[in-house]
mmCIF file of N, CA, C and O in Angstrom:
data_model
loop_
_atom_site.group_PDB
_atom_site.id
_atom_site.type_symbol
_atom_site.label_atom_id
_atom_site.label_comp_id
_atom_site.label_asym_id
_atom_site.label_seq_id
_atom_site.Cartn_x
_atom_site.Cartn_y
_atom_site.Cartn_z
ATOM 1 N N UNK A 1438 55.812 -34.787 -56.776
ATOM 2 C CA UNK A 1438 56.649 -34.802 -55.534
ATOM 3 C C UNK A 1438 55.865 -33.763 -54.691
ATOM 4 O O UNK A 1438 55.169 -32.662 -54.587
ATOM 5 N N UNK A 1439 55.579 -34.167 -53.151
ATOM 6 C CA UNK A 1439 54.776 -33.233 -52.585
ATOM 7 C C UNK A 1439 55.297 -32.210 -51.950
ATOM 8 O O UNK A 1439 56.562 -32.055 -52.420
ATOM 9 N N UNK A 1440 54.260 -31.190 -51.524
ATOM 10 C CA UNK A 1440 54.357 -29.911 -51.505
ATOM 11 C C UNK A 1440 55.235 -29.498 -50.414
ATOM 12 O O UNK A 1440 56.372 -28.925 -50.234
ATOM 13 N N UNK A 1441 55.627 -30.873 -49.366
ATOM 14 C CA UNK A 1441 56.185 -30.733 -48.328
ATOM 15 C C UNK A 1441 57.423 -30.925 -48.612
ATOM 16 O O UNK A 1441 58.621 -30.731 -47.762
ATOM 17 N N UNK A 1442 57.674 -31.940 -49.385
ATOM 18 C CA UNK A 1442 59.006 -32.504 -49.477
ATOM 19 C C UNK A 1442 59.772 -31.466 -50.117
ATOM 20 O O UNK A 1442 60.997 -31.390 -49.845
ATOM 21 N N UNK A 1443 59.186 -30.240 -51.040
ATOM 22 C CA UNK A 1443 59.746 -29.670 -51.818
ATOM 23 C C UNK A 1443 60.318 -28.446 -50.672
ATOM 24 O O UNK A 1443 61.177 -27.922 -50.778
ATOM 25 N N UNK A 1444 59.199 -28.255 -49.724
ATOM 26 C CA UNK A 1444 59.241 -27.601 -48.389
ATOM 27 C C UNK A 1444 60.324 -27.652 -47.717
ATOM 28 O O UNK A 1444 61.314 -27.167 -47.251
ATOM 29 N N UNK A 1445 60.502 -28.874 -47.359
ATOM 30 C CA UNK A 1445 61.789 -29.631 -46.785
ATOM 31 C C UNK A 1445 63.036 -29.646 -47.464
ATOM 32 O O UNK A 1445 64.069 -29.502 -46.539
ATOM 33 N N UNK A 1446 62.994 -29.707 -48.734
ATOM 34 C CA UNK A 1446 63.949 -29.877 -49.484
ATOM 35 C C UNK A 1446 64.755 -28.734 -49.495
ATOM 36 O O UNK A 1446 66.054 -28.198 -49.210
ATOM 37 N N UNK A 1447 63.531 -27.372 -49.424
ATOM 38 C CA UNK A 1447 64.363 -26.045 -49.670
ATOM 39 C C UNK A 1447 65.358 -25.671 -48.030
ATOM 40 O O UNK A 1447 66.088 -25.157 -47.844
ATOM 41 N N UNK A 1448 64.787 -25.886 -46.977
ATOM 42 C CA UNK A 1448 64.753 -25.948 -46.099
ATOM 43 C C UNK A 1448 66.127 -26.294 -45.557
ATOM 44 O O UNK A 1448 66.863 -25.939 -44.944
ATOM 45 N N UNK A 1449 66.384 -27.934 -46.194
ATOM 46 C CA UNK A 1449 67.213 -28.109 -45.644
ATOM 47 C C UNK A 1449 68.609 -27.757 -46.470
ATOM 48 O O UNK A 1449 69.461 -27.660 -45.620
ATOM 49 N N UNK A 1450 68.130 -27.268 -47.688
ATOM 50 C CA UNK A 1450 69.655 -26.555 -48.463
ATOM 51 C C UNK A 1450 69.472 -25.149 -47.742
ATOM 52 O O UNK A 1450 70.743 -24.778 -47.438
ATOM 53 N N UNK A 1451 68.716 -24.388 -47.100
ATOM 54 C CA UNK A 1451 69.085 -22.849 -46.596
ATOM 55 C C UNK A 1451 70.054 -23.235 -45.528
ATOM 56 O O UNK A 1451 71.059 -22.670 -45.144
ATOM 57 N N UNK A 1452 69.430 -24.762 -44.460
ATOM 58 C CA UNK A 1452 70.340 -24.653 -43.450
ATOM 59 C C UNK A 1452 71.761 -25.162 -43.587
ATOM 60 O O UNK A 1452 72.713 -24.550 -42.637
ATOM 61 N N UNK A 1453 71.839 -25.963 -44.928
ATOM 62 C CA UNK A 1453 73.522 -26.323 -45.118
ATOM 63 C C UNK A 1453 73.870 -25.054 -45.492
ATOM 64 O O UNK A 1453 74.970 -24.650 -45.096
ATOM 65 N N UNK A 1454 73.461 -24.111 -46.494
ATOM 66 C CA UNK A 1454 74.347 -22.823 -46.416
ATOM 67 C C UNK A 1454 74.470 -21.810 -45.356
ATOM 68 O O UNK A 1454 75.548 -21.535 -45.067
ATOM 69 N N UNK A 1455 73.829 -22.294 -44.531
ATOM 70 C CA UNK A 1455 73.459 -21.040 -43.598
ATOM 71 C C UNK A 1455 74.766 -22.113 -42.447
ATOM 72 O O UNK A 1455 75.551 -21.342 -41.991
ATOM 73 N N UNK A 1456 74.845 -22.827 -42.378
ATOM 74 C CA UNK A 1456 76.283 -23.919 -41.555
ATOM 75 C C UNK A 1456 77.397 -23.663 -42.309
ATOM 76 O O UNK A 1456 78.474 -23.403 -41.698
ATOM 77 N N UNK A 1457 77.461 -23.371 -43.347
ATOM 78 C CA UNK A 1457 78.543 -23.438 -44.226
ATOM 79 C C UNK A 1457 79.531 -21.636 -44.106
ATOM 80 O O UNK A 1457 80.277 -21.620 -43.666
ATOM 81 N N UNK A 1458 78.601 -20.952 -43.829
ATOM 82 C CA UNK A 1458 78.603 -19.462 -43.609
ATOM 83 C C UNK A 1458 78.971 -19.252 -42.141
ATOM 84 O O UNK A 1458 80.160 -18.933 -42.052
ATOM 85 N N UNK A 1459 78.345 -19.617 -41.392
ATOM 86 C CA UNK A 1459 78.481 -20.048 -40.222
ATOM 87 C C UNK A 1459 79.818 -20.192 -39.504
ATOM 88 O O UNK A 1459 80.854 -19.868 -39.052
ATOM 89 N N UNK A 1460 80.449 -21.285 -40.090
ATOM 90 C CA UNK A 1460 81.740 -22.210 -40.155
ATOM 91 C C UNK A 1460 83.121 -21.446 -40.252
ATOM 92 O O UNK A 1460 84.001 -21.499 -40.281
ATOM 93 N N UNK A 1461 82.543 -20.396 -41.229
ATOM 94 C CA UNK A 1461 83.317 -19.600 -41.915
ATOM 95 C C UNK A 1461 83.815 -18.404 -41.273
ATOM 96 O O UNK A 1461 84.506 -17.365 -41.726
ATOM 97 N N UNK A 1462 82.922 -18.101 -40.092
ATOM 98 C CA UNK A 1462 82.931 -17.028 -39.611
ATOM 99 C C UNK A 1462 83.663 -17.045 -38.473
ATOM 100 O O UNK A 1462 83.717 -17.949 -37.704
ATOM 101 N N UNK A 1463 84.418 -15.780 -38.332
ATOM 102 C CA UNK A 1463 85.229 -16.003 -36.552
ATOM 103 C C UNK A 1463 83.788 -15.720 -35.366
ATOM 104 O O UNK A 1463 82.760 -15.654 -35.794
ATOM 105 N N UNK A 1464 83.883 -16.243 -34.217
ATOM 106 C CA UNK A 1464 82.920 -16.505 -33.017
ATOM 107 C C UNK A 1464 82.552 -15.140 -33.015
ATOM 108 O O UNK A 1464 80.892 -15.549 -32.542
ATOM 109 N N UNK A 1465 82.938 -13.894 -32.780
ATOM 110 C CA UNK A 1465 82.258 -12.693 -32.685
ATOM 111 C C UNK A 1465 80.801 -12.673 -33.975
ATOM 112 O O UNK A 1465 79.874 -12.219 -33.400
ATOM 113 N N UNK A 1466 81.363 -13.082 -35.150
ATOM 114 C CA UNK A 1466 80.358 -12.461 -35.598
ATOM 115 C C UNK A 1466 79.416 -13.670 -35.954
ATOM 116 O O UNK A 1466 77.773 -13.510 -36.461
ATOM 117 N N UNK A 1467 79.561 -15.347 -35.438
ATOM 118 C CA UNK A 1467 78.697 -16.015 -35.387
ATOM 119 C C UNK A 1467 77.676 -15.977 -34.256
ATOM 120 O O UNK A 1467 76.274 -15.896 -34.275
ATOM 121 N N UNK A 1468 78.091 -14.941 -33.260
ATOM 122 C CA UNK A 1468 77.030 -14.268 -32.620
ATOM 123 C C UNK A 1468 75.918 -13.232 -32.533
ATOM 124 O O UNK A 1468 75.089 -12.966 -32.533
ATOM 125 N N UNK A 1469 76.663 -12.434 -33.464
ATOM 126 C CA UNK A 1469 75.880 -11.211 -34.353
ATOM 127 C C UNK A 1469 74.981 -12.211 -34.973
ATOM 128 O O UNK A 1469 73.843 -11.557 -35.571
ATOM 129 N N UNK A 1470 75.109 -13.326 -35.666
ATOM 130 C CA UNK A 1470 74.582 -13.445 -36.691
ATOM 131 C C UNK A 1470 72.990 -14.417 -35.527
ATOM 132 O O UNK A 1470 71.799 -14.304 -36.016
ATOM 133 N N UNK A 1471 73.501 -15.165 -35.135
ATOM 134 C CA UNK A 1471 72.160 -15.686 -33.710
ATOM 135 C C UNK A 1471 71.342 -14.369 -33.174
ATOM 136 O O UNK A 1471 70.365 -14.912 -33.074
ATOM 137 N N UNK A 1472 72.251 -13.161 -32.682
ATOM 138 C CA UNK A 1472 71.293 -11.976 -32.123
ATOM 139 C C UNK A 1472 70.469 -11.811 -33.604
ATOM 140 O O UNK A 1472 69.014 -11.235 -33.268
ATOM 141 N N UNK A 1473 70.665 -11.674 -34.466
ATOM 142 C CA UNK A 1473 70.242 -11.043 -35.646
ATOM 143 C C UNK A 1473 68.549 -11.995 -35.750
ATOM 144 O O UNK A 1473 67.789 -11.747 -36.273
ATOM 145 N N UNK A 1474 69.181 -13.176 -36.191
ATOM 146 C CA UNK A 1474 67.757 -14.568 -36.439
ATOM 147 C C UNK A 1474 67.191 -13.810 -35.451
ATOM 148 O O UNK A 1474 65.614 -14.415 -35.383
ATOM 149 N N UNK A 1475 67.675 -13.916 -33.934
ATOM 150 C CA UNK A 1475 66.485 -14.066 -32.944
ATOM 151 C C UNK A 1475 65.726 -12.654 -32.651
ATOM 152 O O UNK A 1475 64.589 -12.805 -32.786
ATOM 153 N N UNK A 1476 66.428 -11.882 -33.516
ATOM 154 C CA UNK A 1476 65.778 -10.252 -33.686
ATOM 155 C C UNK A 1476 64.685 -10.572 -34.809
ATOM 156 O O UNK A 1476 63.142 -10.463 -34.657
ATOM 157 N N UNK A 1477 65.062 -11.444 -35.906
ATOM 158 C CA UNK A 1477 63.684 -11.582 -36.942
ATOM 159 C C UNK A 1477 62.740 -12.238 -36.501
ATOM 160 O O UNK A 1477 61.641 -12.065 -36.672
ATOM 161 N N UNK A 1478 63.143 -13.485 -35.595
ATOM 162 C CA UNK A 1478 62.090 -14.398 -34.980
ATOM 163 C C UNK A 1478 61.273 -13.317 -34.137
ATOM 164 O O UNK A 1478 59.740 -13.906 -34.298
ATOM 165 N N UNK A 1479 62.103 -12.615 -33.362
ATOM 166 C CA UNK A 1479 60.715 -11.468 -32.736
ATOM 167 C C UNK A 1479 59.748 -10.641 -33.704
ATOM 168 O O UNK A 1479 58.979 -10.545 -33.175
ATOM 169 N N UNK A 1480 60.175 -10.440 -34.380
ATOM 170 C CA UNK A 1480 59.787 -9.936 -35.277
ATOM 171 C C UNK A 1480 57.849 -10.485 -36.166
ATOM 172 O O UNK A 1480 57.511 -9.708 -36.215
ATOM 173 N N UNK A 1481 58.302 -11.378 -36.273
ATOM 174 C CA UNK A 1481 57.048 -12.555 -36.578
ATOM 175 C C UNK A 1481 56.127 -12.134 -35.635
ATOM 176 O O UNK A 1481 54.831 -12.145 -35.961
ATOM 177 N N UNK A 1482 56.243 -12.160 -34.156
ATOM 178 C CA UNK A 1482 55.222 -12.034 -33.551
ATOM 179 C C UNK A 1482 54.381 -10.551 -33.533
ATOM 180 O O UNK A 1482 53.594 -10.028 -33.316
ATOM 181 N N UNK A 1483 55.820 -9.311 -33.927
ATOM 182 C CA UNK A 1483 55.273 -7.862 -34.089
ATOM 183 C C UNK A 1483 54.318 -7.930 -35.413
ATOM 184 O O UNK A 1483 53.202 -7.314 -35.500
ATOM 185 N N UNK A 1484 54.820 -8.730 -36.633
ATOM 186 C CA UNK A 1484 54.013 -8.827 -37.192
ATOM 187 C C UNK A 1484 52.520 -9.289 -37.470
ATOM 188 O O UNK A 1484 51.567 -9.040 -37.813
ATOM 189 N N UNK A 1485 52.390 -10.515 -36.568
ATOM 190 C CA UNK A 1485 51.086 -10.734 -36.144
ATOM 191 C C UNK A 1485 50.165 -9.811 -35.284
ATOM 192 O O UNK A 1485 49.329 -9.642 -35.638
ATOM 193 N N UNK A 1486 50.944 -9.361 -34.667
ATOM 194 C CA UNK A 1486 49.971 -8.307 -34.039
ATOM 195 C C UNK A 1486 49.616 -7.395 -34.659
ATOM 196 O O UNK A 1486 48.739 -6.522 -34.647
ATOM 197 N N UNK A 1487 50.904 -6.793 -35.416
ATOM 198 C CA UNK A 1487 50.639 -5.915 -36.408
ATOM 199 C C UNK A 1487 49.244 -5.826 -37.481
ATOM 200 O O UNK A 1487 48.594 -5.034 -38.041
ATOM 201 N N UNK A 1488 48.899 -7.306 -37.502
ATOM 202 C CA UNK A 1488 47.693 -7.420 -38.298
ATOM 203 C C UNK A 1488 46.306 -6.923 -38.274
ATOM 204 O O UNK A 1488 45.608 -6.924 -38.818
ATOM 205 N N UNK A 1489 46.438 -6.819 -36.824
ATOM 206 C CA UNK A 1489 45.170 -6.492 -36.396
ATOM 207 C C UNK A 1489 44.752 -5.094 -36.258
ATOM 208 O O UNK A 1489 44.036 -4.303 -36.582
ATOM 209 N N UNK A 1490 45.859 -4.058 -36.837
ATOM 210 C CA UNK A 1490 45.497 -2.986 -37.298
ATOM 211 C C UNK A 1490 44.890 -2.649 -38.667
ATOM 212 O O UNK A 1490 45.395 -3.150 -39.340
ATOM 213 N N UNK A 1491 44.207 -1.641 -38.704
ATOM 214 C CA UNK A 1491 44.029 -1.292 -40.324
ATOM 215 C C UNK A 1491 44.935 -0.591 -41.101
ATOM 216 O O UNK A 1491 45.956 0.103 -40.135
ATOM 217 N N UNK A 1492 44.820 -0.534 -41.959
ATOM 218 C CA UNK A 1492 45.608 0.521 -43.114
ATOM 219 C C UNK A 1492 45.962 2.019 -42.881
ATOM 220 O O UNK A 1492 46.542 2.374 -42.453
ATOM 221 N N UNK A 1493 44.529 2.254 -42.443
ATOM 222 C CA UNK A 1493 44.178 3.569 -42.068
ATOM 223 C C UNK A 1493 45.209 3.882 -40.574
ATOM 224 O O UNK A 1493 45.811 4.927 -40.490
ATOM 225 N N UNK A 1494 45.242 2.882 -39.655
ATOM 226 C CA UNK A 1494 45.559 3.129 -38.358
ATOM 227 C C UNK A 1494 47.149 2.840 -38.630
ATOM 228 O O UNK A 1494 47.747 4.142 -37.749
ATOM 229 N N UNK A 1495 47.518 2.553 -39.694
ATOM 230 C CA UNK A 1495 48.981 2.217 -39.540
ATOM 231 C C UNK A 1495 49.921 3.490 -40.141
ATOM 232 O O UNK A 1495 50.731 4.475 -39.484
ATOM 233 N N UNK A 1496 48.965 4.109 -41.500
ATOM 234 C CA UNK A 1496 49.510 5.234 -41.959
ATOM 235 C C UNK A 1496 48.808 6.548 -41.148
ATOM 236 O O UNK A 1496 50.648 7.228 -40.827
ATOM 237 N N UNK A 1497 48.597 6.528 -40.020
ATOM 238 C CA UNK A 1497 48.017 7.594 -39.198
ATOM 239 C C UNK A 1497 49.165 7.417 -37.812
ATOM 240 O O UNK A 1497 50.141 8.755 -38.236
ATOM 241 N N UNK A 1498 49.862 6.415 -37.774
ATOM 242 C CA UNK A 1498 50.554 5.994 -36.714
ATOM 243 C C UNK A 1498 51.983 6.975 -37.701
ATOM 244 O O UNK A 1498 52.890 7.187 -36.955
ATOM 245 N N UNK A 1499 52.325 6.073 -39.115
ATOM 246 C CA UNK A 1499 53.722 6.707 -39.684
ATOM 247 C C UNK A 1499 53.594 7.916 -39.404
ATOM 248 O O UNK A 1499 54.777 8.112 -39.612
ATOM 249 N N UNK A 1500 52.271 8.587 -39.906
ATOM 250 C CA UNK A 1500 52.567 10.084 -39.730
ATOM 251 C C UNK A 1500 52.773 10.605 -39.386
ATOM 252 O O UNK A 1500 53.718 11.280 -38.896
ATOM 253 N N UNK A 1501 52.030 10.133 -37.572
ATOM 254 C CA UNK A 1501 52.534 11.165 -36.363
ATOM 255 C C UNK A 1501 53.905 11.064 -35.900
ATOM 256 O O UNK A 1501 54.861 12.377 -35.614
ATOM 257 N N UNK A 1502 54.838 9.889 -36.528
ATOM 258 C CA UNK A 1502 56.178 9.468 -35.970
ATOM 259 C C UNK A 1502 57.092 10.387 -37.111
ATOM 260 O O UNK A 1502 58.062 10.868 -36.691
ATOM 261 N N UNK A 1503 56.544 10.377 -38.185
ATOM 262 C CA UNK A 1503 57.408 11.154 -39.073
ATOM 263 C C UNK A 1503 57.700 12.720 -39.032
ATOM 264 O O UNK A 1503 58.355 13.204 -38.956
ATOM 265 N N UNK A 1504 56.522 13.071 -38.739
ATOM 266 C CA UNK A 1504 56.126 14.434 -38.393
ATOM 267 C C UNK A 1504 57.123 14.275 -37.077
ATOM 268 O O UNK A 1504 57.545 15.759 -36.901
ATOM 269 N N UNK A 1505 57.126 13.917 -35.959
ATOM 270 C CA UNK A 1505 57.593 13.958 -34.749
ATOM 271 C C UNK A 1505 59.331 14.229 -35.065
ATOM 272 O O UNK A 1505 59.813 14.725 -34.651
ATOM 273 N N UNK A 1506 59.889 13.278 -35.913
ATOM 274 C CA UNK A 1506 61.457 12.941 -36.283
ATOM 275 C C UNK A 1506 61.465 14.174 -37.698
ATOM 276 O O UNK A 1506 62.741 13.922 -37.204
ATOM 277 N N UNK A 1507 60.668 14.769 -37.506
ATOM 278 C CA UNK A 1507 60.662 15.888 -39.056
ATOM 279 C C UNK A 1507 61.490 17.202 -38.163
ATOM 280 O O UNK A 1507 62.027 18.288 -38.702
ATOM 281 N N UNK A 1508 61.069 17.195 -37.055
ATOM 282 C CA UNK A 1508 61.193 18.046 -36.078
ATOM 283 C C UNK A 1508 62.899 18.885 -36.006
ATOM 284 O O UNK A 1508 63.281 17.578 -35.733
ATOM 285 N N UNK A 1509 63.095 19.913 -35.521
ATOM 286 C CA UNK A 1509 64.743 20.429 -35.321
ATOM 287 C C UNK A 1509 64.742 19.906 -33.994
ATOM 288 O O UNK A 1509 65.605 19.242 -33.962
ATOM 289 N N UNK A 1510 63.608 20.117 -33.009
ATOM 290 C CA UNK A 1510 64.020 19.387 -31.771
ATOM 291 C C UNK A 1510 64.429 18.233 -31.743
ATOM 292 O O UNK A 1510 65.275 17.382 -30.725
ATOM 293 N N UNK A 1511 63.413 17.259 -32.149
ATOM 294 C CA UNK A 1511 64.121 15.753 -32.031
ATOM 295 C C UNK A 1511 65.311 15.228 -33.230
ATOM 296 O O UNK A 1511 65.881 13.851 -32.595
ATOM 297 N N UNK A 1512 65.672 16.261 -34.179
ATOM 298 C CA UNK A 1512 66.776 15.902 -34.624
ATOM 299 C C UNK A 1512 68.156 15.797 -33.532
ATOM 300 O O UNK A 1512 68.679 15.678 -34.041
ATOM 301 N N UNK A 1513 67.975 16.990 -32.863
ATOM 302 C CA UNK A 1513 69.026 18.039 -31.495
ATOM 303 C C UNK A 1513 69.094 16.173 -30.922
ATOM 304 O O UNK A 1513 70.140 16.003 -30.941
ATOM 305 N N UNK A 1514 67.718 15.797 -30.534
ATOM 306 C CA UNK A 1514 67.636 15.187 -29.463
ATOM 307 C C UNK A 1514 68.283 13.650 -29.898
ATOM 308 O O UNK A 1514 69.205 13.139 -29.079
ATOM 309 N N UNK A 1515 67.868 13.615 -31.095
ATOM 310 C CA UNK A 1515 68.537 11.922 -31.645
ATOM 311 C C UNK A 1515 69.966 12.261 -31.958
ATOM 312 O O UNK A 1515 70.857 11.624 -31.429
ATOM 313 N N UNK A 1516 70.646 12.965 -32.510
ATOM 314 C CA UNK A 1516 71.849 13.336 -32.468
ATOM 315 C C UNK A 1516 72.707 13.291 -30.688
ATOM 316 O O UNK A 1516 73.811 12.844 -30.822
ATOM 317 N N UNK A 1517 71.860 14.166 -30.169
ATOM 318 C CA UNK A 1517 72.866 14.090 -28.779
ATOM 319 C C UNK A 1517 72.573 12.601 -28.244
ATOM 320 O O UNK A 1517 73.827 12.216 -27.876
ATOM 321 N N UNK A 1518 71.637 11.776 -28.182
ATOM 322 C CA UNK A 1518 71.785 10.694 -27.929
ATOM 323 C C UNK A 1518 72.549 9.865 -28.435
ATOM 324 O O UNK A 1518 73.332 8.778 -27.575
ATOM 325 N N UNK A 1519 72.910 9.963 -29.969
ATOM 326 C CA UNK A 1519 73.590 9.213 -30.440
ATOM 327 C C UNK A 1519 75.464 9.536 -30.112
ATOM 328 O O UNK A 1519 76.208 8.635 -30.348
ATOM 329 N N UNK A 1520 75.506 10.784 -29.855
ATOM 330 C CA UNK A 1520 77.091 10.990 -29.199
ATOM 331 C C UNK A 1520 76.911 10.813 -27.858
ATOM 332 O O UNK A 1520 78.564 10.057 -27.577
ATOM 333 N N UNK A 1521 76.062 10.499 -27.069
ATOM 334 C CA UNK A 1521 76.334 9.786 -25.953
ATOM 335 C C UNK A 1521 75.809 8.349 -26.001
ATOM 336 O O UNK A 1521 77.186 8.053 -25.168
ATOM 337 N N UNK A 1522 75.779 7.590 -27.084
ATOM 338 C CA UNK A 1522 76.222 6.228 -27.171
ATOM 339 C C UNK A 1522 77.683 6.123 -27.899
ATOM 340 O O UNK A 1522 77.900 5.110 -26.786
ATOM 341 N N UNK A 1523 77.786 6.848 -28.677
ATOM 342 C CA UNK A 1523 79.570 6.687 -28.787
ATOM 343 C C UNK A 1523 80.243 6.734 -27.862
ATOM 344 O O UNK A 1523 81.193 6.559 -27.840
ATOM 345 N N UNK A 1524 79.785 8.074 -26.920
ATOM 346 C CA UNK A 1524 80.912 8.417 -25.982
ATOM 347 C C UNK A 1524 80.995 6.742 -25.171
ATOM 348 O O UNK A 1524 82.191 6.619 -24.602
ATOM 349 N N UNK A 1525 79.780 6.335 -24.882
ATOM 350 C CA UNK A 1525 79.713 5.256 -23.899
ATOM 351 C C UNK A 1525 80.634 3.893 -24.554
ATOM 352 O O UNK A 1525 81.207 3.379 -23.476
ATOM 353 N N UNK A 1526 80.176 3.932 -25.641
ATOM 354 C CA UNK A 1526 81.135 2.706 -26.349
ATOM 355 C C UNK A 1526 82.557 2.885 -26.514
ATOM 356 O O UNK A 1526 83.684 2.265 -26.216
ATOM 357 N N UNK A 1527 83.204 4.168 -26.713
ATOM 358 C CA UNK A 1527 84.444 4.435 -26.219
ATOM 359 C C UNK A 1527 85.133 4.491 -25.290
ATOM 360 O O UNK A 1527 86.043 3.944 -24.790
ATOM 361 N N UNK A 1528 84.225 4.905 -23.933
ATOM 362 C CA UNK A 1528 84.641 4.322 -22.534
ATOM 363 C C UNK A 1528 84.710 3.094 -22.164
ATOM 364 O O UNK A 1528 85.240 2.578 -21.055
ATOM 365 N N UNK A 1529 84.188 2.222 -23.086
ATOM 366 C CA UNK A 1529 84.185 1.022 -22.860
ATOM 367 C C UNK A 1529 82.907 0.683 -21.607
ATOM 368 O O UNK A 1529 83.090 -0.294 -20.793
ATOM 369 N N UNK A 1530 82.443 1.337 -21.246
ATOM 370 C CA UNK A 1530 81.076 1.182 -20.792
ATOM 371 C C UNK A 1530 79.953 0.466 -21.200
ATOM 372 O O UNK A 1530 78.493 0.689 -20.345
ATOM 373 N N UNK A 1531 79.574 -0.019 -22.432
ATOM 374 C CA UNK A 1531 78.444 -0.739 -22.536
ATOM 375 C C UNK A 1531 78.682 -2.111 -22.804
ATOM 376 O O UNK A 1531 79.724 -2.541 -22.302
ATOM 377 N N UNK A 1532 77.813 -3.357 -22.558
ATOM 378 C CA UNK A 1532 77.747 -4.600 -22.803
ATOM 379 C C UNK A 1532 77.390 -5.025 -24.587
ATOM 380 O O UNK A 1532 76.324 -4.311 -24.206
ATOM 381 N N UNK A 1533 77.366 -5.913 -24.396
ATOM 382 C CA UNK A 1533 76.893 -6.535 -25.515
ATOM 383 C C UNK A 1533 75.275 -7.117 -24.575
ATOM 384 O O UNK A 1533 74.806 -7.230 -23.939
ATOM 385 N N UNK A 1534 74.463 -7.044 -25.629
ATOM 386 C CA UNK A 1534 73.217 -7.848 -25.635
ATOM 387 C C UNK A 1534 72.948 -8.847 -26.413
ATOM 388 O O UNK A 1534 73.396 -9.182 -28.022
ATOM 389 N N UNK A 1535 72.074 -9.560 -26.117
ATOM 390 C CA UNK A 1535 71.355 -10.937 -26.497
ATOM 391 C C UNK A 1535 70.053 -11.080 -26.871
ATOM 392 O O UNK A 1535 69.603 -10.414 -25.913
ATOM 393 N N UNK A 1536 69.357 -12.213 -27.723
ATOM 394 C CA UNK A 1536 67.954 -12.150 -27.745
ATOM 395 C C UNK A 1536 67.618 -13.638 -26.992
ATOM 396 O O UNK A 1536 68.552 -14.268 -27.299
ATOM 397 N N UNK A 1537 67.052 -13.491 -25.586
ATOM 398 C CA UNK A 1537 66.472 -14.926 -25.390
ATOM 399 C C UNK A 1537 65.723 -15.264 -26.270
ATOM 400 O O UNK A 1537 65.426 -15.179 -27.529
ATOM 401 N N UNK A 1538 65.315 -16.851 -26.042
ATOM 402 C CA UNK A 1538 64.559 -17.448 -26.768
ATOM 403 C C UNK A 1538 63.238 -17.028 -26.883
ATOM 404 O O UNK A 1538 62.782 -17.474 -27.811
ATOM 405 N N UNK A 1539 62.800 -16.467 -26.450
ATOM 406 C CA UNK A 1539 61.550 -15.859 -26.674
ATOM 407 C C UNK A 1539 61.509 -14.564 -27.183
ATOM 408 O O UNK A 1539 60.604 -14.198 -27.197
ATOM 409 N N UNK A 1540 62.568 -13.856 -27.772
ATOM 410 C CA UNK A 1540 63.073 -12.815 -28.708
ATOM 411 C C UNK A 1540 62.907 -11.174 -27.550
ATOM 412 O O UNK A 1540 63.168 -10.194 -27.906
ATOM 413 N N UNK A 1541 63.333 -11.384 -26.068
ATOM 414 C CA UNK A 1541 63.636 -10.464 -25.520
ATOM 415 C C UNK A 1541 64.996 -10.149 -25.572
ATOM 416 O O UNK A 1541 65.819 -10.719 -25.750
ATOM 417 N N UNK A 1542 65.412 -8.936 -25.155
ATOM 418 C CA UNK A 1542 66.387 -8.549 -25.243
ATOM 419 C C UNK A 1542 67.247 -8.588 -24.109
ATOM 420 O O UNK A 1542 66.581 -8.405 -22.894
ATOM 421 N N UNK A 1543 68.282 -8.846 -23.895
ATOM 422 C CA UNK A 1543 69.181 -9.217 -22.396
ATOM 423 C C UNK A 1543 70.362 -8.933 -22.314
ATOM 424 O O UNK A 1543 71.348 -8.903 -23.648
ATOM 425 N N UNK A 1544 71.553 -8.522 -21.250
ATOM 426 C CA UNK A 1544 72.790 -8.581 -21.219
ATOM 427 C C UNK A 1544 73.152 -9.345 -22.058
ATOM 428 O O UNK A 1544 73.399 -10.943 -21.468
ATOM 429 N N UNK A 1545 74.412 -9.548 -22.796
ATOM 430 C CA UNK A 1545 75.183 -10.806 -23.424
ATOM 431 C C UNK A 1545 76.330 -11.082 -22.590
ATOM 432 O O UNK A 1545 76.385 -10.676 -21.298
#
């Protein structure tokens, strides 16, 4: 059996399983699955861009972010931002977001 046939067969099985799952979900959850799939698709482009970075550059960047997030000030600000977001959601002042076909975020 050719590799393309095996891969095609596996892809067909994934598609069928995904369709079975989607058909069992309420519409709002189907929309979430679609949004998540678009997010994953957008990550592919990010991963390709990341391949240009060296391991050392990635480590240095991660260390900078880790150090930044470890500060009391950043934790306080992140907590404040989270509180603000929760208040916005409770007040009904938020809108759902979707991913466009090109992986951009747009109002839902």
